[in-house]
Short mmCIF file of C-alpha atoms in Angstrom, two decimals:
data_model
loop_
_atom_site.label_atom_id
_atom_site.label_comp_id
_atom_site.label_asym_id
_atom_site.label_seq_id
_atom_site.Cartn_x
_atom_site.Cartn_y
_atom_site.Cartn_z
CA UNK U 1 32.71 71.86 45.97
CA UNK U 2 32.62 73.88 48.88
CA UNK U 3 35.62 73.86 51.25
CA UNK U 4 34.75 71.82 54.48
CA UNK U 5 34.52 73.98 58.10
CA UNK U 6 35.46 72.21 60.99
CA UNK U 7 32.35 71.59 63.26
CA UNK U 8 33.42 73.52 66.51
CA UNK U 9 29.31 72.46 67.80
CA UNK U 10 26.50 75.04 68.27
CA UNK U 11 26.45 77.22 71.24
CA UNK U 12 23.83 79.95 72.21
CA UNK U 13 25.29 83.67 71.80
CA UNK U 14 24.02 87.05 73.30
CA UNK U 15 24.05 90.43 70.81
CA UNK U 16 23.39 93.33 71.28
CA UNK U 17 23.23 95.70 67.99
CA UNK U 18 22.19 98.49 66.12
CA UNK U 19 19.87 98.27 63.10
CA UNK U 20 20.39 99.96 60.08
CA UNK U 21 18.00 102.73 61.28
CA UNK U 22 19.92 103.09 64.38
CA UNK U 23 17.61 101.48 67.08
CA UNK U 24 19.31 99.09 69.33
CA UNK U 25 18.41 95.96 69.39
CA UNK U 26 19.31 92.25 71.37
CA UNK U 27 18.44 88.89 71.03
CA UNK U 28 19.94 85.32 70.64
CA UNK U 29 21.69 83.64 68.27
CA UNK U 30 22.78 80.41 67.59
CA UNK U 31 26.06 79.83 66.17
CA UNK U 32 29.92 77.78 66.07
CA UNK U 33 31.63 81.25 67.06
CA UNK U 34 31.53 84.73 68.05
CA UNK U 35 32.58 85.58 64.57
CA UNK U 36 30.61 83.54 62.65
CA UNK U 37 27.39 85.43 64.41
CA UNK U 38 28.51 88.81 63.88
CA UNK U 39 29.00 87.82 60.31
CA UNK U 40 25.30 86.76 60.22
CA UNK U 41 24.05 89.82 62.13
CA UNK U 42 25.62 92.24 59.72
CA UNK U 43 24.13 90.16 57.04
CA UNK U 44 20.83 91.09 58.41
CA UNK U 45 21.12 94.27 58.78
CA UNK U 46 22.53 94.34 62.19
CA UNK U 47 26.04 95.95 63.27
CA UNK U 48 26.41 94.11 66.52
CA UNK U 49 28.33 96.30 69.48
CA UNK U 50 28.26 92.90 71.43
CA UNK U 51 28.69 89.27 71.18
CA UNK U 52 29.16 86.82 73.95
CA UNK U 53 28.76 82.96 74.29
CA UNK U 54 26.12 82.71 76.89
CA UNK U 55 27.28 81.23 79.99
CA UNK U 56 26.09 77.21 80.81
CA UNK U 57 24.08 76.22 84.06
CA UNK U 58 26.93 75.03 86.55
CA UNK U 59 25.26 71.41 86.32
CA UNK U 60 24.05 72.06 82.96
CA UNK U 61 20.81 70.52 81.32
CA UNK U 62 21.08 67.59 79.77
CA UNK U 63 21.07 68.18 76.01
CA UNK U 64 19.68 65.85 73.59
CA UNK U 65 22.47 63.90 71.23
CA UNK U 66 21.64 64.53 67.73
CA UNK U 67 21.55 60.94 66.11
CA UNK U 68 21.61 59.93 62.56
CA UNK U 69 17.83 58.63 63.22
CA UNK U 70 17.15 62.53 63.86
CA UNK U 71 19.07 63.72 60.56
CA UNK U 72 17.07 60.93 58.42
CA UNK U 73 14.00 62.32 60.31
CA UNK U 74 14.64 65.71 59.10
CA UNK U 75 15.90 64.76 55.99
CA UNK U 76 12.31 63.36 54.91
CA UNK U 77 10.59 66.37 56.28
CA UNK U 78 12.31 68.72 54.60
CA UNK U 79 11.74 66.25 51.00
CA UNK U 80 7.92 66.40 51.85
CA UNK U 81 7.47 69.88 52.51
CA UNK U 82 9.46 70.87 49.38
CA UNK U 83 7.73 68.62 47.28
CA UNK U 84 4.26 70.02 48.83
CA UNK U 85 5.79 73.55 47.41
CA UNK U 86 6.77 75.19 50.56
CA UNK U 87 9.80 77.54 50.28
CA UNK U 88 13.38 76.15 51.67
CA UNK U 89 13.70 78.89 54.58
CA UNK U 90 10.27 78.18 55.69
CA UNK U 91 10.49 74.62 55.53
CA UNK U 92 14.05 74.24 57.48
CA UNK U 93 12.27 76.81 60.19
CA UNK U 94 8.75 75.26 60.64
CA UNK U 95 11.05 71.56 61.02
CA UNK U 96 13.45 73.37 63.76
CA UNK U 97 10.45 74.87 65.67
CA UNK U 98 8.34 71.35 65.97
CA UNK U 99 11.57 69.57 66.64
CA UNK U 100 11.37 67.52 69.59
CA UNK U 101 14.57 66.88 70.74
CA UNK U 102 15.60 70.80 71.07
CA UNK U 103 19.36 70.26 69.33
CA UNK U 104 17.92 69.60 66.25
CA UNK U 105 15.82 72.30 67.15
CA UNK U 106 19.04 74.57 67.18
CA UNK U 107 20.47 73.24 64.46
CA UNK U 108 18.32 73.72 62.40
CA UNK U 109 17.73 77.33 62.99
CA UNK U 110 21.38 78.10 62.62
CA UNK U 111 21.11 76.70 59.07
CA UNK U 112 18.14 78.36 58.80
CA UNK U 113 19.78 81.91 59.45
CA UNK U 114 22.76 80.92 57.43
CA UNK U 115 20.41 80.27 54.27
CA UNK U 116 18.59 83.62 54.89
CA UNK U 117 21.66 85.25 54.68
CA UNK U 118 22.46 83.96 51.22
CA UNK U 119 24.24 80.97 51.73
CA UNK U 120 23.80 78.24 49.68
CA UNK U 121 22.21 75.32 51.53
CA UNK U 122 25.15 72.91 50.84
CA UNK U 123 27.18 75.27 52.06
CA UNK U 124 25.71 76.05 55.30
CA UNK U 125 25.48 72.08 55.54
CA UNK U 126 29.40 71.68 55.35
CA UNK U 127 29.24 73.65 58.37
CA UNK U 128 28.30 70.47 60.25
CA UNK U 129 30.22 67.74 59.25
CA UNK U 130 29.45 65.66 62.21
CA UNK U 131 25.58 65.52 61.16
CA UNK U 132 26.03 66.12 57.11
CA UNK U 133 29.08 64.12 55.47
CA UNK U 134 30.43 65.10 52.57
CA UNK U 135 28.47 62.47 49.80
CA UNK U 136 25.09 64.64 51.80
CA UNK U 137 26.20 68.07 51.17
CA UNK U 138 27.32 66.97 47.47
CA UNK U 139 23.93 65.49 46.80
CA UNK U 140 22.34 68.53 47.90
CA UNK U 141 24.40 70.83 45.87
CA UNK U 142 23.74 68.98 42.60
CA UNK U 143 20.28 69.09 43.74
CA UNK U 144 21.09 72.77 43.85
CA UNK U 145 22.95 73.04 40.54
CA UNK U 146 20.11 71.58 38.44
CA UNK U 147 17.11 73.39 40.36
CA UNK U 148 15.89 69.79 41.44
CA UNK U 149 16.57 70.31 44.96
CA UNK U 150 13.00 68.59 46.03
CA UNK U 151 14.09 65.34 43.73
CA UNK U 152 17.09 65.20 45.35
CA UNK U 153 15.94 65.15 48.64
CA UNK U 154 13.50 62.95 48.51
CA UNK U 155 16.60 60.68 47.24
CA UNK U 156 18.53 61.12 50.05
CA UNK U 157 15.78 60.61 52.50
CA UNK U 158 15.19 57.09 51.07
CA UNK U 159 19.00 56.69 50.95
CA UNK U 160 18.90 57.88 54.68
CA UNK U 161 16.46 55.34 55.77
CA UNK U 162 17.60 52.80 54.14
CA UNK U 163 21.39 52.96 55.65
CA UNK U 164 19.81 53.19 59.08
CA UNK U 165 17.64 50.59 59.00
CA UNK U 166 20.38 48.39 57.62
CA UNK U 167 23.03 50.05 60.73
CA UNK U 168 20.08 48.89 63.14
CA UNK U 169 20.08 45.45 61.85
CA UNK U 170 23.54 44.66 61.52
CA UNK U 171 23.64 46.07 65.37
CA UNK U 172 21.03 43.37 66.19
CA UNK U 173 23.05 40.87 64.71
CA UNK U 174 25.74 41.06 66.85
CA UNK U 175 24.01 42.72 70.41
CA UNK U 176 21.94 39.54 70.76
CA UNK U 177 24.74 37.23 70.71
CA UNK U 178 27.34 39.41 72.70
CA UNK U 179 24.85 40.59 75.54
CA UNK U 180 23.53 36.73 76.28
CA UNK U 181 27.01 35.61 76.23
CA UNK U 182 27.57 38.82 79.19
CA UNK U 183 24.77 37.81 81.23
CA UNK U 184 26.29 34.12 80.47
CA UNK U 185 29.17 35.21 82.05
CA UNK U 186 27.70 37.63 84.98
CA UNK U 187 25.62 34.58 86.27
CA UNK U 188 28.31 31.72 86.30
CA UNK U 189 30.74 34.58 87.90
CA UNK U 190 27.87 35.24 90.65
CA UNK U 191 27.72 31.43 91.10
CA UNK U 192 31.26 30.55 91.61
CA UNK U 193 32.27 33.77 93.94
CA UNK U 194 29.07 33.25 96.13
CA UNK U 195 27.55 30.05 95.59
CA UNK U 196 30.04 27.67 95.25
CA UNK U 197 31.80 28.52 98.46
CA UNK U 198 28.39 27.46 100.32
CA UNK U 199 28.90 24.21 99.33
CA UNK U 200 33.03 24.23 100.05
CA UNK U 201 31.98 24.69 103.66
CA UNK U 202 29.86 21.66 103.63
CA UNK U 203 32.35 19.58 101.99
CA UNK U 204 35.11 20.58 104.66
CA UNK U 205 33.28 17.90 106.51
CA UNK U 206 33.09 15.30 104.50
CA UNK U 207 36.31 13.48 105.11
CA UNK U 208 36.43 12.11 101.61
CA UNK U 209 38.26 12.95 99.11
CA UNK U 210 36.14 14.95 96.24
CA UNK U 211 35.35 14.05 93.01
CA UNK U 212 38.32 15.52 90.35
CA UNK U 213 35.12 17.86 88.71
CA UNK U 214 34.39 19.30 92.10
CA UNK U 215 37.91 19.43 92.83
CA UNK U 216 38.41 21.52 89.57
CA UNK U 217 35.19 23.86 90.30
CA UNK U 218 35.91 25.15 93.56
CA UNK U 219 39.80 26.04 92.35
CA UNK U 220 38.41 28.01 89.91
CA UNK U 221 35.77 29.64 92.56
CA UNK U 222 38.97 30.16 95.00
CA UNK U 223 41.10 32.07 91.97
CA UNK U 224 38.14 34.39 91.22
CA UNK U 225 37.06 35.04 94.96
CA UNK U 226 41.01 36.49 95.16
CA UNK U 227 41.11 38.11 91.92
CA UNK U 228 38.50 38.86 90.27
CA UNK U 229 38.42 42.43 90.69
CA UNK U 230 42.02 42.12 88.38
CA UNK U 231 40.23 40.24 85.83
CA UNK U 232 37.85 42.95 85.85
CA UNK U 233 40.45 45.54 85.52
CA UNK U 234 42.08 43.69 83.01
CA UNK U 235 38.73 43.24 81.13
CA UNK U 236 37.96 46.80 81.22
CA UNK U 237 41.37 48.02 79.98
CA UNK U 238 41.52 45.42 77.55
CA UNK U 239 38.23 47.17 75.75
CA UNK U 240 39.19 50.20 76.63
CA UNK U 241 42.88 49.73 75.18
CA UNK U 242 42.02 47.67 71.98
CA UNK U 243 39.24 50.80 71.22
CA UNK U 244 41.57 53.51 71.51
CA UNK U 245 44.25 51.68 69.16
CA UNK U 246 41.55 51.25 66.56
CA UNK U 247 40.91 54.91 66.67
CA UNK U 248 44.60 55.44 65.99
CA UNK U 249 45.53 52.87 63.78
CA UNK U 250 44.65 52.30 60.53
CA UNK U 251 46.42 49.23 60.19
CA UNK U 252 44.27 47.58 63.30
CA UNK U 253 41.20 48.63 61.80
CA UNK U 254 41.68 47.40 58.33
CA UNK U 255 42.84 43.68 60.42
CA UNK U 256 39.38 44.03 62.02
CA UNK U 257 37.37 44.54 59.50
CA UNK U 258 39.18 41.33 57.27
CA UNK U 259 38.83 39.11 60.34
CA UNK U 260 35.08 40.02 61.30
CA UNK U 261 33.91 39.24 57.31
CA UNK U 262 35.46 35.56 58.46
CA UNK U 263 33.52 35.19 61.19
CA UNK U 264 30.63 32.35 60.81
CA UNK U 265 27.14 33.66 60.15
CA UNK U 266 28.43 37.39 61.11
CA UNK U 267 30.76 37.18 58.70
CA UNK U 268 28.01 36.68 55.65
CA UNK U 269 25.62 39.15 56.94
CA UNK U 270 28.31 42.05 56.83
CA UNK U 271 29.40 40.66 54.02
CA UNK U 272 25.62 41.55 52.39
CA UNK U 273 25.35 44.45 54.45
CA UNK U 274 28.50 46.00 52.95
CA UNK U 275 27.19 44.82 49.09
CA UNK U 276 23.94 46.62 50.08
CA UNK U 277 25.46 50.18 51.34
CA UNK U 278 27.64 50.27 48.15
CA UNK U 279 24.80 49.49 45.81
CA UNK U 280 22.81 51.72 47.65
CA UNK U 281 25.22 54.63 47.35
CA UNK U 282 26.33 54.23 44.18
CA UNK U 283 22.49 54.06 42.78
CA UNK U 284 21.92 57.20 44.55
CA UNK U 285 25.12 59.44 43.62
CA UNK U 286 24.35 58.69 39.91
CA UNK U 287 20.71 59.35 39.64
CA UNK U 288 21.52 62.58 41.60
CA UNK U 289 24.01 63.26 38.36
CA UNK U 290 27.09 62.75 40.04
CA UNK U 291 29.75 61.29 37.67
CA UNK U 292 30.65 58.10 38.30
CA UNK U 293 34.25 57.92 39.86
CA UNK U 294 33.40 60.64 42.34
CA UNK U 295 30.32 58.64 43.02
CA UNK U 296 32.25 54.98 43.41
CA UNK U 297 34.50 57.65 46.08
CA UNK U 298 31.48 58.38 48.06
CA UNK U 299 30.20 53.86 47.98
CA UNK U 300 34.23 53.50 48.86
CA UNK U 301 33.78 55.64 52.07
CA UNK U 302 30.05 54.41 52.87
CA UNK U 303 30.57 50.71 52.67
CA UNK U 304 31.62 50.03 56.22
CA UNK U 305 34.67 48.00 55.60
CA UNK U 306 37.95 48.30 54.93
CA UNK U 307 38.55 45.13 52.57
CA UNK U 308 35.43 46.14 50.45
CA UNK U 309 36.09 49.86 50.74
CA UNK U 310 39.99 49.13 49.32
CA UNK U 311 37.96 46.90 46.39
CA UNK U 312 35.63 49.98 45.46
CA UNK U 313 38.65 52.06 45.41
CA UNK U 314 40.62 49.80 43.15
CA UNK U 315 37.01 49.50 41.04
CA UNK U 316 37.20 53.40 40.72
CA UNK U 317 40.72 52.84 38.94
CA UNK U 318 39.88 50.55 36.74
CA UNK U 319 36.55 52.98 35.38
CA UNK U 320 38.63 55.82 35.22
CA UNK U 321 41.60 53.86 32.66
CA UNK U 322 38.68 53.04 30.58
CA UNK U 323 37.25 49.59 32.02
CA UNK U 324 33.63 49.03 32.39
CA UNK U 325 32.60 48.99 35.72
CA UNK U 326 31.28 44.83 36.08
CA UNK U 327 34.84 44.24 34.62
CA UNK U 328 36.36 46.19 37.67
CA UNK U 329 34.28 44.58 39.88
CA UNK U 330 35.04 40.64 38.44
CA UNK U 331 38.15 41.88 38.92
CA UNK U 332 37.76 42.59 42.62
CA UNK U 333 36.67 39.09 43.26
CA UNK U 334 34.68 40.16 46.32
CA UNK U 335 31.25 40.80 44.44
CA UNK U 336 28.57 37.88 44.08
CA UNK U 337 28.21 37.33 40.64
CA UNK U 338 24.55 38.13 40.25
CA UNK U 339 25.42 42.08 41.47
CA UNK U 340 28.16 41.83 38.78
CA UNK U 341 25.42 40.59 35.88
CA UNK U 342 22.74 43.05 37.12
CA UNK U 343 25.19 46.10 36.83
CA UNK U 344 26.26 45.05 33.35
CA UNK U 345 22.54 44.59 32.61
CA UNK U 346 22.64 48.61 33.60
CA UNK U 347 25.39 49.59 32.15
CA UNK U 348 24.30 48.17 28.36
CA UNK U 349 20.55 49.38 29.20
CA UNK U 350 21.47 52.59 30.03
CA UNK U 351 20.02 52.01 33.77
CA UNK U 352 22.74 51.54 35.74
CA UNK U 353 21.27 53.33 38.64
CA UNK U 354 18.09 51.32 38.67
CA UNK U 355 19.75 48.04 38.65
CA UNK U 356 21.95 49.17 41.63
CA UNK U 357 18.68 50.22 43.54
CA UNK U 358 17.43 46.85 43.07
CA UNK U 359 20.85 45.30 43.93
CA UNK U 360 20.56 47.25 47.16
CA UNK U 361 17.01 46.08 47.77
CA UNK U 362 17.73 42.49 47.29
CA UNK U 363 20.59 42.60 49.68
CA UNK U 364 18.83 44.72 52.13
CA UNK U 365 15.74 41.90 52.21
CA UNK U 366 18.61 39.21 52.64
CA UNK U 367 20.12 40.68 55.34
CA UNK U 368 16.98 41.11 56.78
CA UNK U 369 16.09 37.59 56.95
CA UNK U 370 19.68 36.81 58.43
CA UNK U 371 19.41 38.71 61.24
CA UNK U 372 15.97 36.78 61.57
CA UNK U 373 17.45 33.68 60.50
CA UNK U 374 20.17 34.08 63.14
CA UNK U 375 18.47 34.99 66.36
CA UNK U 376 16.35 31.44 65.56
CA UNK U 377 19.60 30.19 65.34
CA UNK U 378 21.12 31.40 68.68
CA UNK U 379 18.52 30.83 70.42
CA UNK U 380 18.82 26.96 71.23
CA UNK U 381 22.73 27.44 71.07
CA UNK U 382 22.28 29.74 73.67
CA UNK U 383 19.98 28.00 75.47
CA UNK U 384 22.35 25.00 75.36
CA UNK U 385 25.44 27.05 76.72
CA UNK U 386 23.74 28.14 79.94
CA UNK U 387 22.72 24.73 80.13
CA UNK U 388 26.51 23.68 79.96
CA UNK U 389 27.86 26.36 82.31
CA UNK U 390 25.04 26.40 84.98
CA UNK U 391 24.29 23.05 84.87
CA UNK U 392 27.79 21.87 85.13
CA UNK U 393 28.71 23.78 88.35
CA UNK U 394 25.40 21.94 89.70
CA UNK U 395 26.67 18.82 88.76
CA UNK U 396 29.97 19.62 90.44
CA UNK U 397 28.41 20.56 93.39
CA UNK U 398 26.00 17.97 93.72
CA UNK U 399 28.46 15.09 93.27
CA UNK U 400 30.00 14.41 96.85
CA UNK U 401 26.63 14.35 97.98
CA UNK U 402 25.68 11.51 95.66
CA UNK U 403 28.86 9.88 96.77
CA UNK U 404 27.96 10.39 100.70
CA UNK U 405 26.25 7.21 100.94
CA UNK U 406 29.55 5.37 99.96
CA UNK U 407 31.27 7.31 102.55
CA UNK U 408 28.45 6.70 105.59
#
C-alpha cells in the first residue's frame, strides 16, 4: 500500500517556467505545497523559475465545504463514465470542470494533474485523506491491480451511497427528538423570564396567600430572571467541554458509544445501523478481492462504534487463528443470529460477499422503517410534553384567579 501524505488542503499557486524548448511560460496550479507543484511542473515538461501561494482576498470568498455527499457524487460519476469507456484523465477532468461547488472543482483537477503525471490514482488519492480514507484508496488500488478499475468503482459508489444515506438517517433519528426538546425548552424559558412575572405583579395585590404550584412557578421564574445568563454559560461550556474531551479521550468515547447503544429506541436503531455499515463493508472489501482480515480491519474502522468496532476486531483474531468467521462472530455475542446464519450460508456456498450485501440491505430497510417508526412515535410524546410544560405554567398562573372569588 501506498504510504499515507498528510492532507495540508489545496491552495492556488502562481508559476512561472520555462518549457523544454525554452519559452517562458505562467499559469496556475493547484496544489498542498510549493514543492509538490514544482514537482508536477517538471513532470510536464516545465522547469519552474517561480512558485508562490497566491495571496487570499482580505475577507476572503466563501469557499464551498467539500462533504461526503460531494465525494459519493463524484464517486458515481467517475463509475459511469468509466464504464461508458471514457479514459480516467478525461473523466476526473470533465467531473472537476462541471463541478458545482468549485472545491471539488479544485480537487479534482489537482488529482487530475497528479494522474497525468504518472501517478497511480490510489496514490494521488492518499493525498487527501480527509475526502478519501484509507478502505477508498485500497479499493481503488485493487481495482487498479486487477485492471477492473470501472468494477470497482461502481462498487464503491453503491458502497458510498449506501453509508450516506444510512449517516442521514441515523442523523434524523436523533435531530427530531433533540431539536423539539430545544424549542421545548426555548419556549418554557421565554415564558417564565417574561411571562410569568406579568402575572407576579398582579398577584402582589391579591392579599392571599398563593396556591403552593404558583408559589413554586414564580421561584423558579425569579432564579432564572437572575441567572440565567450562568445557566447559559454553563450550558454552552458544558457542550463545548464534554466535545473537546471526546476528541481527546479515547476512553470517553468508547463510554459513549456503550451508553448510547442502551438508550431506548436510539439504542436499537444504532444498534442496526452499526450491523448494516459492517455488512456493508465487509461485502464490499471482499468482492473487490481484498483478503479477508484486512477487509474485517476496514468493517472494524467503518462501523461507527466503539463496542462493535472492538467485536470486529476480536472477530478478525479469531479468522486469522483459523476460526470460521460465524464462529467469531457467535463468539462476539453482539450479532443477531440471523446475520450469523446468513454468513455461514456464505461461507459454505462460497458467497460470502453476497450474503453480506443482503445482510446490509435488510438492515438498511430496518433502520429505515425505525427512523419512520420513531418520528410516529415522538410525535404524540412530544406533543404531550409541551402540553405538560406549557400547560402547567398556565395552570399555575391561572390558579389565584380561580381562587379570587373565595378571597372577594
Amino acid at each position: 500500500m501506498a504510504k499515507k501524505q498528510e492532507n495540508k488542503g489545496l491552495d492556488t499557486f502562481k508559476w512561472v517556467g520555462v518549457s523544454a524548448r525554452g519559452k517562458r511560460l505562467e499559469g496556475e496550479l493547484t496544489g498542498t505545497s510549493i514543492a509538490l507543484v514544482k514537482a508536477q511542473l517538471r513532470k510536464q515538461g516545465v522547469t519552474p523559475s517561480k512558485v508562490k501561494r497566491k495571496p487570499k482576498p482580505l475577507f476572503g470568498v466563501h469557499t464551498q465545504k467539500i462533504t461526503p455527499k460531494d465525494i459519493a457524487l463524484v464517486t458515481r460519476q467517475i463509475a459511469t463514465m468509466l464504464m461508458a469507456g471514457v479514459p480516467l484523465i478525461q473523466s476526473i477532468e470533465m467531473i472537476g470542470s462541471g463541478a458545482t461547488n468549485k472545491s471539488v472543482g479544485k480537487l479534482m483537477e489537482a488529482i487530475a494533474g497528479d494522474v497525468k503525471a504518472g501517478q497511480p490514482l490510489s496514490t494521488a488519492l492518499r493525498k487527501y485523506p480527509r475526502y478519501f480514507d484509507d478502505l477508498y484508496c485500497d479499493l481503488v488500488e485493487s481495482g487498479e491491480q486487477s485492471g477492473a478499475l470501472d468494477k470497482i468503482f461502481d462498487r464503491v459508489a453503491i458502497y458510498k451511497e449506501k453509508s450516506e444515506a444510512l449517516k442521514s438517517k441515523i442523523k434524523k433519528a436523533m435531530f427530531y427528538p433533540m431539536s423539539v426538546l430545544a424549542i421545548a425548552g426555548i419556549v418554557t424559558s421565554i415564558l417564565l423570564i417574561f411571562v410569568v412575572p406579568q402575572f407576579q405583579d398582579i398577584f402582589a395585590g391579591f392579599g392571599a396567600e398563593l396556591p403552593p404550584f404558583t408559589l413554586f412557578v414564580i421561584a423558579i421564574s425569579e432564579f432564572m430572571q437572575e441567572y440565567w445568563w450562568i445557566i447559559l454559560i454553563i450550558m454552552v461550556a458544558a457542550g463545548w467541554i464534554f466535545k473537546e474531551a471526546k476528541l481527546k479521550s479515547l476512553k470517553l468515547r468508547d463510554a459513549n458509544d456503550r451508553v448510547i447503544l442502551k438508550l431506548p429506541v436510539i439504542g436499537m436503531i444504532l444498534n442496526k445501523a452499526a450491523v448494516a455499515r459492517y455488512a456493508r463493508t465487509l461485502s464490499t472489501t471482499f468482492a473487490a478481492g481484498v483478503p479477508l482480515i484486512e477487509a474485517l480491519d476496514s468493517a472494524a474502522g467503518a462501523s461507527g462504534n466503539a463496542v462493535y468496532r472492538y467485536a470486529i476486531l476480536d472477530i478478525k483474531a479469531e479468522v486469522a487463528s483459523g476460526n470460521q468467521m460465524n464462529w467469531a462472530m457467535r463468539n462476539s455475542k453482539i450479532f443477531p443470529d440471523m446475520v450469523i446464519q446468513m454468513v455461514a450460508i456464505g461461507e459454505e456456498s462460497g458467497a460470502l460477499d453476497d450474503m453480506l450485501a443482503k445482510v446490509a440491505t435488510i438492515y438498511e430497510q430496518e433502520v429505515d422503517d425505525a427512523v419512520d417508526g420513531l418520528s410516529s412515535l415522538l410525535e404524540p410524546l412530544i406533543m404531550a410534553v409541551l402540553g405538560v410544560l406549557v400547560g402547567g405554567l398556565i395552570v399555575a398562573m391561572y390558579l389565584p384567579i380561580f381562587q379570587l372569588g373565595s378571597v372577594i
